Protein backbone atom coordinates (compact mmCIF):
# COMPACT_ATOMS: atom_id res chain seq x y z
CA UNK A 1 0.00 0.00 0.00
CA UNK A 2 1.31 3.46 -0.88
CA UNK A 3 0.79 6.68 0.94
CA UNK A 4 1.39 10.34 0.34
CA UNK A 5 2.02 13.27 2.56
CA UNK A 6 -0.73 15.43 1.12
CA UNK A 7 -2.88 18.08 2.66
CA UNK A 8 -4.20 15.59 5.20
CA UNK A 9 -0.84 15.44 6.91
CA UNK A 10 -0.16 19.15 7.32
CA UNK A 11 2.20 20.26 10.01
CA UNK A 12 0.28 21.16 13.22
CA UNK A 13 0.73 24.72 14.36
CA UNK A 14 1.43 25.65 17.95
CA UNK A 15 -0.99 27.30 20.33
CA UNK A 16 -1.59 31.02 20.40
CA UNK A 17 -1.79 31.52 24.12
CA UNK A 18 0.94 33.38 25.94
CA UNK A 19 2.10 33.13 29.48
CA UNK A 20 4.04 35.58 31.54
CA UNK A 21 7.57 35.27 32.75
CA UNK A 22 7.97 34.00 36.26
CA UNK A 23 10.04 35.97 38.72
CA UNK A 24 13.44 34.59 39.33
CA UNK A 25 14.06 34.26 43.04
CA UNK A 26 17.74 33.54 42.63
CA UNK A 27 19.72 36.50 43.95
CA UNK A 28 23.12 35.23 42.95
CA UNK A 29 23.62 33.77 39.46
CA UNK A 30 27.07 32.36 40.19
CA UNK A 31 26.34 30.34 43.33
CA UNK A 32 29.43 28.85 44.83
CA UNK A 33 27.35 25.89 46.02
CA UNK A 34 29.16 24.46 48.89
CA UNK A 35 30.69 24.74 52.21
CA UNK A 36 34.29 23.96 52.93
CA UNK A 37 34.89 20.34 52.16
CA UNK A 38 32.02 20.09 49.66
CA UNK A 39 33.30 17.90 46.84
CA UNK A 40 30.82 19.36 44.37
CA UNK A 41 33.24 22.20 43.72
CA UNK A 42 36.87 21.50 42.94
CA UNK A 43 39.81 23.73 42.42
CA UNK A 44 43.42 22.88 41.59
CA UNK A 45 43.24 24.58 38.21
CA UNK A 46 40.38 22.48 36.89
CA UNK A 47 41.83 19.11 37.83
CA UNK A 48 39.89 16.71 40.06
CA UNK A 49 40.85 16.93 43.71
CA UNK A 50 41.01 13.18 44.04
CA UNK A 51 44.28 11.98 42.58
CA UNK A 52 42.90 8.46 42.40
CA UNK A 53 39.89 9.51 40.32
CA UNK A 54 39.30 8.76 36.67
CA UNK A 55 41.52 11.64 35.55
CA UNK A 56 45.23 11.05 35.70
CA UNK A 57 47.01 14.39 35.99
CA UNK A 58 50.12 13.08 34.25
CA UNK A 59 48.72 11.10 31.35
CA UNK A 60 45.38 12.92 31.07
CA UNK A 61 43.74 9.50 30.59
CA UNK A 62 40.08 9.55 31.58
CA UNK A 63 38.08 6.57 32.73
CA UNK A 64 34.69 7.88 31.58
CA UNK A 65 32.47 5.03 32.85
CA UNK A 66 33.69 5.46 36.43
CA UNK A 67 33.87 9.27 36.40
CA UNK A 68 31.92 10.87 39.22
CA UNK A 69 29.61 13.85 38.80
CA UNK A 70 32.24 16.05 40.45
CA UNK A 71 34.88 14.90 37.95
CA UNK A 72 32.54 15.44 34.99
CA UNK A 73 31.61 18.93 36.15
CA UNK A 74 35.31 19.79 36.30
CA UNK A 75 35.85 18.31 32.84
CA UNK A 76 33.19 20.67 31.47
CA UNK A 77 35.79 23.42 31.85
CA UNK A 78 38.06 21.72 29.32
CA UNK A 79 36.82 22.38 25.75
CA UNK A 80 38.28 19.14 24.40
CA UNK A 81 36.33 17.09 26.97
CA UNK A 82 33.17 19.18 27.25
CA UNK A 83 31.03 17.30 24.72
CA UNK A 84 31.87 13.91 26.23
CA UNK A 85 31.31 15.24 29.75
CA UNK A 86 27.86 16.55 28.80
CA UNK A 87 27.01 13.19 27.26
CA UNK A 88 28.16 11.34 30.40
CA UNK A 89 26.13 13.64 32.66
CA UNK A 90 23.11 13.02 30.46
CA UNK A 91 23.49 9.27 30.95
CA UNK A 92 23.81 9.72 34.71
CA UNK A 93 20.58 11.72 34.70
CA UNK A 94 18.86 9.21 32.46
CA UNK A 95 19.68 6.26 34.71
CA UNK A 96 18.89 8.13 37.90
CA UNK A 97 22.31 7.61 39.46
CA UNK A 98 22.15 10.89 41.36
CA UNK A 99 19.38 13.02 42.79
CA UNK A 100 19.09 16.73 42.05
CA UNK A 101 21.71 16.73 39.32
CA UNK A 102 20.42 20.06 38.04
CA UNK A 103 20.94 21.71 41.43
CA UNK A 104 24.38 20.15 41.68
CA UNK A 105 25.38 21.69 38.34
CA UNK A 106 23.74 25.02 39.17
CA UNK A 107 25.67 25.37 42.40
CA UNK A 108 29.05 24.53 40.94
CA UNK A 109 31.40 27.32 39.94
CA UNK A 110 30.94 28.69 36.39
CA UNK A 111 29.22 25.56 35.07
CA UNK A 112 25.99 27.25 34.01
CA UNK A 113 28.00 30.00 32.32
CA UNK A 114 29.99 27.37 30.40
CA UNK A 115 26.84 25.57 29.27
CA UNK A 116 25.26 28.83 28.14
CA UNK A 117 28.47 29.68 26.29
CA UNK A 118 28.23 26.33 24.54
CA UNK A 119 24.73 27.19 23.36
CA UNK A 120 25.69 30.70 22.31
CA UNK A 121 28.76 29.51 20.43
CA UNK A 122 26.58 28.16 17.64
CA UNK A 123 25.15 31.58 16.80
CA UNK A 124 28.28 32.57 14.90
CA UNK A 125 27.30 29.89 12.37
CA UNK A 126 23.68 30.96 12.02
CA UNK A 127 23.81 31.91 8.34
CA UNK A 128 22.48 29.85 5.42
CA UNK A 129 26.01 29.44 4.04
CA UNK A 130 27.54 28.05 7.24
CA UNK A 131 24.87 26.32 9.34
CA UNK A 132 24.89 22.60 8.60
CA UNK A 133 22.60 19.81 9.77
CA UNK A 134 25.05 18.60 12.40
CA UNK A 135 25.13 22.03 14.03
CA UNK A 136 21.33 22.23 13.85
CA UNK A 137 20.93 18.89 15.62
CA UNK A 138 23.32 20.00 18.34
CA UNK A 139 21.05 22.96 19.00
CA UNK A 140 17.98 20.74 19.21
CA UNK A 141 19.58 18.45 21.77
CA UNK A 142 19.41 21.30 24.27
CA UNK A 143 15.60 21.09 24.00
CA UNK A 144 15.43 17.42 24.95
CA UNK A 145 15.14 18.00 28.74
CA UNK A 146 11.81 19.75 28.07
CA UNK A 147 10.61 16.54 26.38
CA UNK A 148 11.88 14.25 29.11
CA UNK A 149 9.77 15.80 31.85
CA UNK A 150 6.57 14.15 33.01
CA UNK A 151 5.16 17.44 34.26
CA UNK A 152 1.75 18.29 32.82
CA UNK A 153 1.22 21.83 34.13
CA UNK A 154 0.59 24.61 31.60
CA UNK A 155 4.12 26.11 31.51
CA UNK A 156 5.65 22.69 30.87
CA UNK A 157 3.08 21.99 28.18
CA UNK A 158 4.13 25.19 26.40
CA UNK A 159 7.81 24.25 26.68
CA UNK A 160 7.07 20.76 25.37
CA UNK A 161 5.06 22.04 22.42
CA UNK A 162 7.53 24.74 21.43
CA UNK A 163 10.44 22.28 21.61
CA UNK A 164 8.60 19.80 19.39
CA UNK A 165 7.79 22.59 16.96
CA UNK A 166 11.43 23.58 16.61
CA UNK A 167 12.49 19.97 16.05
CA UNK A 168 9.68 19.40 13.57
CA UNK A 169 11.04 22.24 11.45
CA UNK A 170 13.85 19.90 10.34
CA UNK A 171 11.39 17.43 8.81
CA UNK A 172 8.98 19.52 6.76
CA UNK A 173 10.37 18.54 3.35
CA UNK A 174 9.91 14.80 2.87
CA UNK A 175 11.92 14.54 -0.35
CA UNK A 176 14.72 16.89 0.67
CA UNK A 177 18.10 15.11 1.06
CA UNK A 178 18.71 17.08 4.23
CA UNK A 179 15.67 15.39 5.78
CA UNK A 180 17.43 12.03 5.58
CA UNK A 181 20.39 13.51 7.40
CA UNK A 182 18.05 15.01 9.97
CA UNK A 183 16.29 11.69 10.56
CA UNK A 184 19.62 9.93 11.05
CA UNK A 185 20.85 12.54 13.52
CA UNK A 186 17.55 12.67 15.42
CA UNK A 187 17.44 8.90 15.79
CA UNK A 188 21.05 8.80 16.92
CA UNK A 189 20.39 11.52 19.50
CA UNK A 190 17.49 9.61 21.06
CA UNK A 191 14.53 11.72 19.91
CA UNK A 192 12.10 8.88 19.20
CA UNK A 193 11.53 7.77 22.83
CA UNK A 194 11.05 11.45 23.73
CA UNK A 195 8.28 11.71 21.14
CA UNK A 196 6.55 8.73 22.73
CA UNK A 197 6.90 10.39 26.12
CA UNK A 198 5.41 13.60 24.73
CA UNK A 199 2.42 11.63 23.46
CA UNK A 200 1.98 10.10 26.92
CA UNK A 201 2.21 13.33 28.93
CA UNK A 202 1.50 16.09 26.44
CA UNK A 203 -1.72 17.92 25.65
CA UNK A 204 -3.57 17.54 22.36
CA UNK A 205 -1.24 19.82 20.39
CA UNK A 206 1.88 18.16 21.80
CA UNK A 207 0.47 14.72 21.03
CA UNK A 208 -0.35 15.78 17.50
CA UNK A 209 3.05 17.36 16.89
CA UNK A 210 4.98 14.42 18.39
CA UNK A 211 3.01 11.88 16.33
CA UNK A 212 3.53 14.06 13.23
CA UNK A 213 7.28 14.01 13.84
CA UNK A 214 7.15 10.23 14.23
CA UNK A 215 5.27 9.84 10.95
CA UNK A 216 7.88 11.96 9.15
CA UNK A 217 10.66 9.85 10.59
CA UNK A 218 8.86 6.65 9.53
CA UNK A 219 8.56 7.96 5.96
CA UNK A 220 12.31 7.55 5.65
CA UNK A 221 13.60 4.00 5.17
CA UNK A 222 15.97 4.30 8.12
CA UNK A 223 13.16 5.55 10.33
CA UNK A 224 10.82 2.70 9.42
CA UNK A 225 13.57 0.15 10.01
CA UNK A 226 14.33 1.74 13.37
CA UNK A 227 10.68 1.37 14.45
CA UNK A 228 10.38 -2.26 13.39
CA UNK A 229 13.68 -3.55 14.80
CA UNK A 230 13.73 -4.86 17.44
CA UNK A 231 10.18 -6.10 17.90
CA UNK A 232 9.91 -4.78 21.48
CA UNK A 233 10.42 -1.23 20.20
CA UNK A 234 7.51 -1.65 17.80
CA UNK A 235 5.39 -3.09 20.63
CA UNK A 236 6.22 -0.03 22.77
CA UNK A 237 5.08 2.27 19.95
CA UNK A 238 1.83 0.34 19.57
CA UNK A 239 1.19 0.43 23.31
CA UNK A 240 1.59 4.21 23.55
CA UNK A 241 -0.66 4.75 20.51
CA UNK A 242 -3.30 2.38 21.85
CA UNK A 243 -3.30 3.98 25.29
CA UNK A 244 -3.81 7.45 23.82
CA UNK A 245 -6.60 6.26 21.51
CA UNK A 246 -8.44 4.52 24.34
CA UNK A 247 -8.13 7.51 26.69
CA UNK A 248 -9.82 9.81 24.18
CA UNK A 249 -12.91 7.64 23.67
CA UNK A 250 -15.18 10.22 25.32
CA UNK A 251 -13.98 12.95 22.97
CA UNK A 252 -11.74 11.64 20.17
CA UNK A 253 -9.31 14.17 18.71
CA UNK A 254 -9.25 14.07 14.92
CA UNK A 255 -5.98 16.02 14.98
CA UNK A 256 -4.18 13.33 16.98
CA UNK A 257 -5.95 10.44 15.23
CA UNK A 258 -4.90 11.77 11.82
CA UNK A 259 -1.18 11.44 12.59
CA UNK A 260 -1.44 8.17 14.53
CA UNK A 261 -3.39 6.56 11.68
CA UNK A 262 -0.74 7.86 9.29
CA UNK A 263 1.87 6.09 11.43
CA UNK A 264 -0.20 2.89 11.29
CA UNK A 265 -0.42 3.13 7.51
CA UNK A 266 3.34 3.55 7.16
CA UNK A 267 4.08 0.69 9.58
CA UNK A 268 1.77 -1.59 7.60
CA UNK A 269 4.16 -1.28 4.64
CA UNK A 270 6.73 -3.31 6.58
CA UNK A 271 5.95 -7.05 6.95
CA UNK A 272 6.86 -6.97 10.64
CA UNK A 273 4.79 -3.89 11.25
CA UNK A 274 1.85 -5.34 9.34
CA UNK A 275 2.01 -8.54 11.38
CA UNK A 276 1.97 -6.72 14.70
CA UNK A 277 -0.75 -4.34 13.59
CA UNK A 278 -3.06 -7.30 13.10
CA UNK A 279 -2.75 -8.00 16.81
CA UNK A 280 -2.31 -4.52 18.25
CA UNK A 281 -4.40 -2.04 16.28
CA UNK A 282 -7.26 -1.04 18.59
CA UNK A 283 -10.67 -2.21 17.33
CA UNK A 284 -12.20 0.79 19.10
CA UNK A 285 -11.20 2.82 16.02
CA UNK A 286 -14.14 1.23 14.20
CA UNK A 287 -16.71 2.46 16.72
CA UNK A 288 -19.09 5.34 16.11
CA UNK A 289 -17.35 8.08 18.20
CA UNK A 290 -14.07 7.69 16.31
CA UNK A 291 -15.71 7.40 12.91
CA UNK A 292 -17.75 10.50 13.68
CA UNK A 293 -14.66 12.44 14.78
CA UNK A 294 -12.96 11.66 11.46
CA UNK A 295 -15.85 12.70 9.23
CA UNK A 296 -14.24 16.11 8.71
CA UNK A 297 -11.04 14.37 7.54
CA UNK A 298 -12.10 12.20 4.60
CA UNK A 299 -8.55 11.34 3.58
CA UNK A 300 -7.75 9.98 7.05
CA UNK A 301 -11.07 8.13 7.10
CA UNK A 302 -10.24 6.53 3.76
CA UNK A 303 -6.77 5.62 5.04
CA UNK A 304 -8.38 3.91 8.02
CA UNK A 305 -10.69 1.94 5.75
CA UNK A 306 -7.83 0.86 3.50
CA UNK A 307 -5.72 -0.08 6.51
CA UNK A 308 -8.34 -2.45 7.90
CA UNK A 309 -8.90 -3.92 4.47
CA UNK A 310 -5.17 -4.54 4.19
CA UNK A 311 -5.23 -6.31 7.54
CA UNK A 312 -8.46 -8.14 6.74
CA UNK A 313 -6.91 -11.61 6.77
CA UNK A 314 -6.26 -11.26 10.48
CA UNK A 315 -8.95 -8.70 11.24
CA UNK A 316 -11.93 -9.85 9.23
CA UNK A 317 -14.73 -8.75 11.61
CA UNK A 318 -13.29 -5.28 12.14
CA UNK A 319 -12.57 -4.75 8.47
CA UNK A 320 -16.18 -5.61 7.71
CA UNK A 321 -17.35 -3.24 10.45
CA UNK A 322 -15.42 -0.39 8.91
CA UNK A 323 -16.58 -1.24 5.40
CA UNK A 324 -20.23 -1.28 6.55
CA UNK A 325 -19.92 2.19 8.02
CA UNK A 326 -21.92 4.66 6.02
CA UNK A 327 -19.43 7.38 6.92
CA UNK A 328 -16.58 5.57 5.21
CA UNK A 329 -18.58 5.11 2.03
CA UNK A 330 -19.24 8.84 1.68
XYZ file of C-alpha atoms in Angstrom:
330
model
C 0.000 0.000 0.000
C 1.313 3.457 -0.877
C 0.785 6.683 0.944
C 1.393 10.340 0.341
C 2.025 13.274 2.563
C -0.732 15.433 1.116
C -2.877 18.078 2.660
C -4.197 15.594 5.198
C -0.837 15.441 6.910
C -0.164 19.151 7.316
C 2.197 20.261 10.014
C 0.282 21.162 13.215
C 0.726 24.716 14.356
C 1.430 25.651 17.950
C -0.991 27.302 20.327
C -1.585 31.018 20.398
C -1.787 31.524 24.122
C 0.935 33.378 25.944
C 2.100 33.133 29.480
C 4.035 35.576 31.544
C 7.566 35.271 32.749
C 7.966 33.998 36.258
C 10.043 35.972 38.719
C 13.443 34.586 39.331
C 14.056 34.259 43.041
C 17.745 33.540 42.632
C 19.724 36.501 43.951
C 23.115 35.226 42.952
C 23.622 33.769 39.456
C 27.069 32.355 40.188
C 26.341 30.343 43.331
C 29.432 28.852 44.825
C 27.347 25.895 46.022
C 29.158 24.465 48.891
C 30.691 24.740 52.208
C 34.290 23.963 52.932
C 34.885 20.340 52.163
C 32.020 20.093 49.657
C 33.297 17.896 46.843
C 30.822 19.356 44.365
C 33.245 22.204 43.719
C 36.871 21.499 42.935
C 39.813 23.730 42.415
C 43.421 22.883 41.588
C 43.244 24.580 38.215
C 40.381 22.484 36.888
C 41.832 19.110 37.834
C 39.891 16.709 40.062
C 40.847 16.930 43.710
C 41.009 13.181 44.042
C 44.283 11.980 42.582
C 42.903 8.463 42.397
C 39.885 9.515 40.323
C 39.303 8.756 36.672
C 41.522 11.642 35.551
C 45.234 11.048 35.704
C 47.006 14.386 35.990
C 50.115 13.084 34.251
C 48.716 11.103 31.353
C 45.381 12.916 31.065
C 43.738 9.499 30.590
C 40.075 9.553 31.585
C 38.080 6.572 32.727
C 34.689 7.876 31.584
C 32.474 5.025 32.852
C 33.687 5.457 36.428
C 33.869 9.267 36.401
C 31.922 10.871 39.224
C 29.613 13.849 38.798
C 32.239 16.047 40.450
C 34.877 14.904 37.949
C 32.545 15.437 34.987
C 31.614 18.933 36.150
C 35.308 19.793 36.301
C 35.851 18.313 32.835
C 33.194 20.673 31.473
C 35.786 23.417 31.854
C 38.061 21.723 29.321
C 36.824 22.379 25.748
C 38.281 19.142 24.404
C 36.325 17.092 26.972
C 33.168 19.175 27.247
C 31.026 17.297 24.716
C 31.871 13.914 26.234
C 31.305 15.237 29.752
C 27.856 16.554 28.800
C 27.014 13.186 27.259
C 28.156 11.337 30.396
C 26.131 13.640 32.661
C 23.105 13.018 30.461
C 23.487 9.270 30.950
C 23.809 9.724 34.712
C 20.584 11.723 34.705
C 18.856 9.207 32.462
C 19.676 6.257 34.709
C 18.888 8.133 37.903
C 22.305 7.606 39.458
C 22.151 10.894 41.361
C 19.377 13.015 42.787
C 19.089 16.728 42.052
C 21.715 16.727 39.318
C 20.422 20.060 38.037
C 20.944 21.708 41.428
C 24.383 20.147 41.680
C 25.381 21.687 38.341
C 23.737 25.018 39.170
C 25.669 25.370 42.404
C 29.054 24.528 40.943
C 31.403 27.319 39.940
C 30.943 28.692 36.386
C 29.218 25.555 35.070
C 25.988 27.246 34.009
C 28.002 29.995 32.322
C 29.988 27.374 30.397
C 26.837 25.571 29.271
C 25.261 28.830 28.137
C 28.465 29.680 26.294
C 28.234 26.334 24.544
C 24.732 27.188 23.359
C 25.688 30.702 22.310
C 28.759 29.511 20.428
C 26.584 28.162 17.637
C 25.151 31.579 16.795
C 28.277 32.565 14.896
C 27.297 29.893 12.370
C 23.678 30.962 12.019
C 23.815 31.910 8.344
C 22.482 29.854 5.418
C 26.006 29.440 4.039
C 27.540 28.051 7.242
C 24.871 26.321 9.341
C 24.888 22.597 8.601
C 22.602 19.812 9.769
C 25.052 18.595 12.403
C 25.128 22.027 14.031
C 21.327 22.226 13.854
C 20.927 18.894 15.624
C 23.324 19.997 18.343
C 21.048 22.958 18.997
C 17.978 20.742 19.209
C 19.579 18.453 21.771
C 19.407 21.301 24.275
C 15.604 21.093 24.001
C 15.433 17.420 24.954
C 15.143 18.004 28.736
C 11.810 19.749 28.072
C 10.610 16.541 26.376
C 11.880 14.248 29.111
C 9.774 15.802 31.849
C 6.572 14.147 33.008
C 5.160 17.438 34.257
C 1.745 18.293 32.818
C 1.219 21.829 34.133
C 0.589 24.608 31.602
C 4.121 26.111 31.509
C 5.655 22.690 30.874
C 3.082 21.987 28.178
C 4.133 25.190 26.398
C 7.810 24.250 26.676
C 7.069 20.762 25.369
C 5.058 22.038 22.416
C 7.526 24.740 21.427
C 10.438 22.277 21.613
C 8.601 19.799 19.389
C 7.788 22.595 16.959
C 11.435 23.584 16.610
C 12.491 19.967 16.052
C 9.677 19.404 13.572
C 11.044 22.242 11.447
C 13.845 19.904 10.342
C 11.389 17.428 8.814
C 8.978 19.522 6.757
C 10.375 18.545 3.351
C 9.908 14.796 2.866
C 11.919 14.542 -0.354
C 14.724 16.891 0.668
C 18.104 15.106 1.055
C 18.707 17.076 4.230
C 15.666 15.389 5.779
C 17.428 12.026 5.583
C 20.389 13.511 7.405
C 18.047 15.015 9.973
C 16.291 11.685 10.557
C 19.619 9.927 11.049
C 20.848 12.535 13.521
C 17.550 12.669 15.425
C 17.439 8.901 15.791
C 21.055 8.803 16.920
C 20.389 11.519 19.504
C 17.487 9.606 21.057
C 14.534 11.716 19.913
C 12.100 8.885 19.198
C 11.527 7.774 22.830
C 11.048 11.445 23.735
C 8.278 11.711 21.136
C 6.554 8.729 22.731
C 6.896 10.391 26.117
C 5.415 13.599 24.733
C 2.424 11.625 23.464
C 1.980 10.103 26.915
C 2.208 13.326 28.932
C 1.497 16.092 26.442
C -1.719 17.918 25.654
C -3.568 17.538 22.361
C -1.238 19.824 20.391
C 1.884 18.158 21.795
C 0.469 14.717 21.032
C -0.348 15.777 17.503
C 3.051 17.362 16.888
C 4.977 14.423 18.389
C 3.014 11.879 16.326
C 3.527 14.060 13.234
C 7.282 14.009 13.835
C 7.146 10.229 14.234
C 5.274 9.837 10.953
C 7.884 11.961 9.153
C 10.659 9.848 10.588
C 8.857 6.649 9.533
C 8.559 7.957 5.963
C 12.313 7.551 5.653
C 13.595 4.001 5.171
C 15.966 4.297 8.116
C 13.162 5.549 10.331
C 10.818 2.703 9.421
C 13.571 0.148 10.006
C 14.326 1.737 13.374
C 10.683 1.374 14.447
C 10.385 -2.264 13.385
C 13.683 -3.554 14.800
C 13.734 -4.863 17.440
C 10.177 -6.095 17.902
C 9.914 -4.783 21.481
C 10.418 -1.232 20.198
C 7.506 -1.654 17.798
C 5.392 -3.086 20.628
C 6.224 -0.033 22.766
C 5.080 2.272 19.954
C 1.832 0.341 19.568
C 1.194 0.429 23.309
C 1.586 4.213 23.552
C -0.658 4.754 20.512
C -3.298 2.382 21.848
C -3.303 3.981 25.292
C -3.809 7.448 23.822
C -6.597 6.256 21.513
C -8.444 4.515 24.341
C -8.132 7.507 26.688
C -9.824 9.811 24.177
C -12.912 7.644 23.667
C -15.183 10.222 25.318
C -13.981 12.952 22.969
C -11.740 11.635 20.175
C -9.305 14.171 18.707
C -9.245 14.074 14.919
C -5.975 16.019 14.977
C -4.176 13.328 16.976
C -5.950 10.437 15.232
C -4.904 11.773 11.823
C -1.184 11.436 12.590
C -1.441 8.171 14.526
C -3.391 6.563 11.678
C -0.744 7.863 9.290
C 1.866 6.093 11.428
C -0.202 2.889 11.294
C -0.417 3.131 7.505
C 3.344 3.547 7.162
C 4.078 0.689 9.575
C 1.765 -1.590 7.596
C 4.163 -1.285 4.638
C 6.731 -3.308 6.576
C 5.953 -7.046 6.951
C 6.863 -6.972 10.644
C 4.790 -3.894 11.248
C 1.846 -5.336 9.336
C 2.009 -8.543 11.383
C 1.974 -6.717 14.702
C -0.746 -4.337 13.590
C -3.062 -7.301 13.095
C -2.749 -7.996 16.807
C -2.309 -4.519 18.252
C -4.397 -2.044 16.277
C -7.261 -1.036 18.590
C -10.674 -2.210 17.325
C -12.199 0.789 19.103
C -11.196 2.816 16.023
C -14.138 1.227 14.197
C -16.714 2.457 16.718
C -19.090 5.342 16.109
C -17.348 8.077 18.196
C -14.065 7.692 16.312
C -15.712 7.404 12.906
C -17.754 10.505 13.682
C -14.661 12.436 14.779
C -12.961 11.663 11.458
C -15.854 12.699 9.229
C -14.237 16.106 8.715
C -11.037 14.374 7.539
C -12.098 12.198 4.604
C -8.546 11.341 3.585
C -7.754 9.982 7.054
C -11.071 8.131 7.095
C -10.243 6.528 3.755
C -6.767 5.617 5.038
C -8.378 3.907 8.023
C -10.693 1.937 5.745
C -7.826 0.864 3.498
C -5.724 -0.084 6.506
C -8.343 -2.454 7.904
C -8.896 -3.917 4.466
C -5.166 -4.540 4.194
C -5.228 -6.310 7.541
C -8.465 -8.141 6.739
C -6.912 -11.614 6.774
C -6.257 -11.264 10.480
C -8.946 -8.700 11.243
C -11.929 -9.847 9.230
C -14.728 -8.755 11.606
C -13.294 -5.278 12.135
C -12.571 -4.754 8.472
C -16.185 -5.611 7.710
C -17.355 -3.239 10.451
C -15.424 -0.388 8.908
C -16.575 -1.238 5.404
C -20.229 -1.282 6.546
C -19.917 2.186 8.023
C -21.924 4.659 6.022
C -19.432 7.376 6.916
C -16.579 5.569 5.206
C -18.578 5.112 2.035
C -19.241 8.845 1.679
